[in-house]
């Protein structure tokens, strides 16, 4: 099964990098932007309404076209490597409406026949 071409758009993924400042506080920086093609639609339905409640208007769903592999980290953290070389994990940044700075972050990843992401507005 393929995704419909007129629904596909190009978005950018930026990997989250955890850093510490001089005082020991942690903050997140984002790596370089890598383009990918996906289908996007707003969050909705009974399950997402129960999960996110009042945050539901800030939720978007992305369905990524292409093959992927599941990779387990030494800490037990899962990430998904796509065939174009991009690796997606939870808390990574996604540029949907902006060019360079991520305006959404990955909240959940579902490994269906297409890799499906739930992203939330920052």
Short mmCIF file of C-alpha atoms in Angstrom, two decimals:
data_model
loop_
_atom_site.label_atom_id
_atom_site.label_comp_id
_atom_site.label_asym_id
_atom_site.label_seq_id
_atom_site.Cartn_x
_atom_site.Cartn_y
_atom_site.Cartn_z
CA UNK A 1 0.00 0.00 0.00
CA UNK A 2 1.23 3.48 -0.80
CA UNK A 3 0.37 6.94 0.41
CA UNK A 4 -1.51 9.28 -1.92
CA UNK A 5 0.93 11.67 -3.62
CA UNK A 6 -1.21 14.80 -3.32
CA UNK A 7 -1.24 14.43 0.50
CA UNK A 8 2.55 14.11 0.85
CA UNK A 9 4.63 17.11 1.87
CA UNK A 10 8.23 17.63 2.82
CA UNK A 11 9.07 18.29 6.47
CA UNK A 12 12.35 18.49 8.38
CA UNK A 13 13.59 16.38 11.28
CA UNK A 14 16.13 17.66 13.83
CA UNK A 15 17.63 15.21 16.31
CA UNK A 16 17.43 16.24 19.99
CA UNK A 17 20.77 16.51 21.78
CA UNK A 18 20.74 16.83 25.58
CA UNK A 19 23.38 19.21 26.95
CA UNK A 20 24.37 20.60 30.34
CA UNK A 21 25.34 24.17 31.11
CA UNK A 22 28.07 25.31 33.53
CA UNK A 23 25.70 25.29 36.47
CA UNK A 24 24.58 21.71 35.88
CA UNK A 25 21.17 22.46 34.37
CA UNK A 26 20.12 20.49 31.32
CA UNK A 27 18.77 21.86 28.06
CA UNK A 28 18.03 20.54 24.58
CA UNK A 29 19.77 21.51 21.37
CA UNK A 30 18.78 20.25 17.95
CA UNK A 31 21.04 18.83 15.23
CA UNK A 32 20.99 19.59 11.54
CA UNK A 33 17.70 19.46 9.66
CA UNK A 34 17.11 16.41 7.46
CA UNK A 35 14.17 16.42 5.01
CA UNK A 36 11.61 13.63 4.84
CA UNK A 37 8.28 13.09 3.09
CA UNK A 38 5.14 12.43 5.13
CA UNK A 39 1.37 12.80 5.27
CA UNK A 40 0.06 15.05 8.07
CA UNK A 41 -3.37 15.38 9.70
CA UNK A 42 -4.58 16.97 12.95
CA UNK A 43 -5.11 14.93 16.10
CA UNK A 44 -8.63 13.74 16.82
CA UNK A 45 -10.79 10.81 17.69
CA UNK A 46 -11.79 9.23 20.95
CA UNK A 47 -8.43 7.69 21.87
CA UNK A 48 -6.38 10.84 21.28
CA UNK A 49 -8.99 12.93 23.08
CA UNK A 50 -8.67 10.70 26.14
CA UNK A 51 -4.86 10.70 25.95
CA UNK A 52 -4.24 14.42 25.39
CA UNK A 53 -7.41 16.14 26.64
CA UNK A 54 -7.08 19.92 26.33
CA UNK A 55 -3.71 19.54 24.54
CA UNK A 56 -5.43 17.89 21.54
CA UNK A 57 -5.46 21.06 19.34
CA UNK A 58 -1.63 21.07 19.57
CA UNK A 59 -1.28 17.46 18.32
CA UNK A 60 -0.50 16.50 14.71
CA UNK A 61 -0.05 13.01 13.24
CA UNK A 62 2.61 12.23 10.63
CA UNK A 63 2.72 9.08 8.51
CA UNK A 64 6.17 8.61 6.95
CA UNK A 65 6.56 6.87 3.64
CA UNK A 66 9.43 4.40 3.35
CA UNK A 67 10.94 1.39 5.05
CA UNK A 68 12.37 1.53 8.55
CA UNK A 69 14.19 -0.59 11.12
CA UNK A 70 13.77 -0.62 14.88
CA UNK A 71 17.01 0.00 16.80
CA UNK A 72 17.37 -0.62 20.54
CA UNK A 73 19.86 1.58 22.42
CA UNK A 74 22.06 0.28 25.23
CA UNK A 75 19.79 2.18 27.66
CA UNK A 76 16.70 0.44 26.28
CA UNK A 77 15.57 3.51 24.33
CA UNK A 78 14.00 2.69 20.96
CA UNK A 79 14.75 4.58 17.79
CA UNK A 80 13.70 4.00 14.21
CA UNK A 81 16.12 4.25 11.27
CA UNK A 82 14.55 5.07 7.93
CA UNK A 83 15.96 3.96 4.60
CA UNK A 84 17.12 7.53 3.81
CA UNK A 85 19.56 7.46 6.78
CA UNK A 86 17.44 9.46 9.25
CA UNK A 87 16.97 8.12 12.80
CA UNK A 88 13.88 9.21 14.78
CA UNK A 89 13.44 8.97 18.55
CA UNK A 90 10.97 10.46 21.01
CA UNK A 91 11.61 14.17 21.86
CA UNK A 92 13.22 14.92 18.48
CA UNK A 93 12.22 18.17 16.79
CA UNK A 94 10.08 18.40 13.66
CA UNK A 95 9.87 21.52 11.47
CA UNK A 96 6.34 21.60 10.09
CA UNK A 97 5.50 25.27 9.61
CA UNK A 98 9.01 26.73 10.00
CA UNK A 99 12.13 26.32 7.92
CA UNK A 100 14.94 25.93 10.48
CA UNK A 101 13.73 25.89 14.08
CA UNK A 102 11.60 22.94 15.20
CA UNK A 103 8.06 23.94 16.10
CA UNK A 104 6.89 20.44 17.09
CA UNK A 105 8.44 17.60 19.09
CA UNK A 106 7.86 13.86 18.74
CA UNK A 107 5.62 12.60 21.56
CA UNK A 108 4.97 9.02 20.39
CA UNK A 109 6.10 6.68 17.61
CA UNK A 110 3.92 3.83 16.34
CA UNK A 111 5.58 1.18 14.13
CA UNK A 112 2.68 0.28 11.87
CA UNK A 113 3.12 -0.61 8.19
CA UNK A 114 4.02 3.08 7.82
CA UNK A 115 5.98 4.71 10.63
CA UNK A 116 3.44 6.97 12.39
CA UNK A 117 4.44 9.86 14.66
CA UNK A 118 2.41 11.92 17.08
CA UNK A 119 3.96 15.37 17.45
CA UNK A 120 3.06 18.21 19.82
CA UNK A 121 3.50 21.94 19.37
CA UNK A 122 6.38 23.39 21.39
#
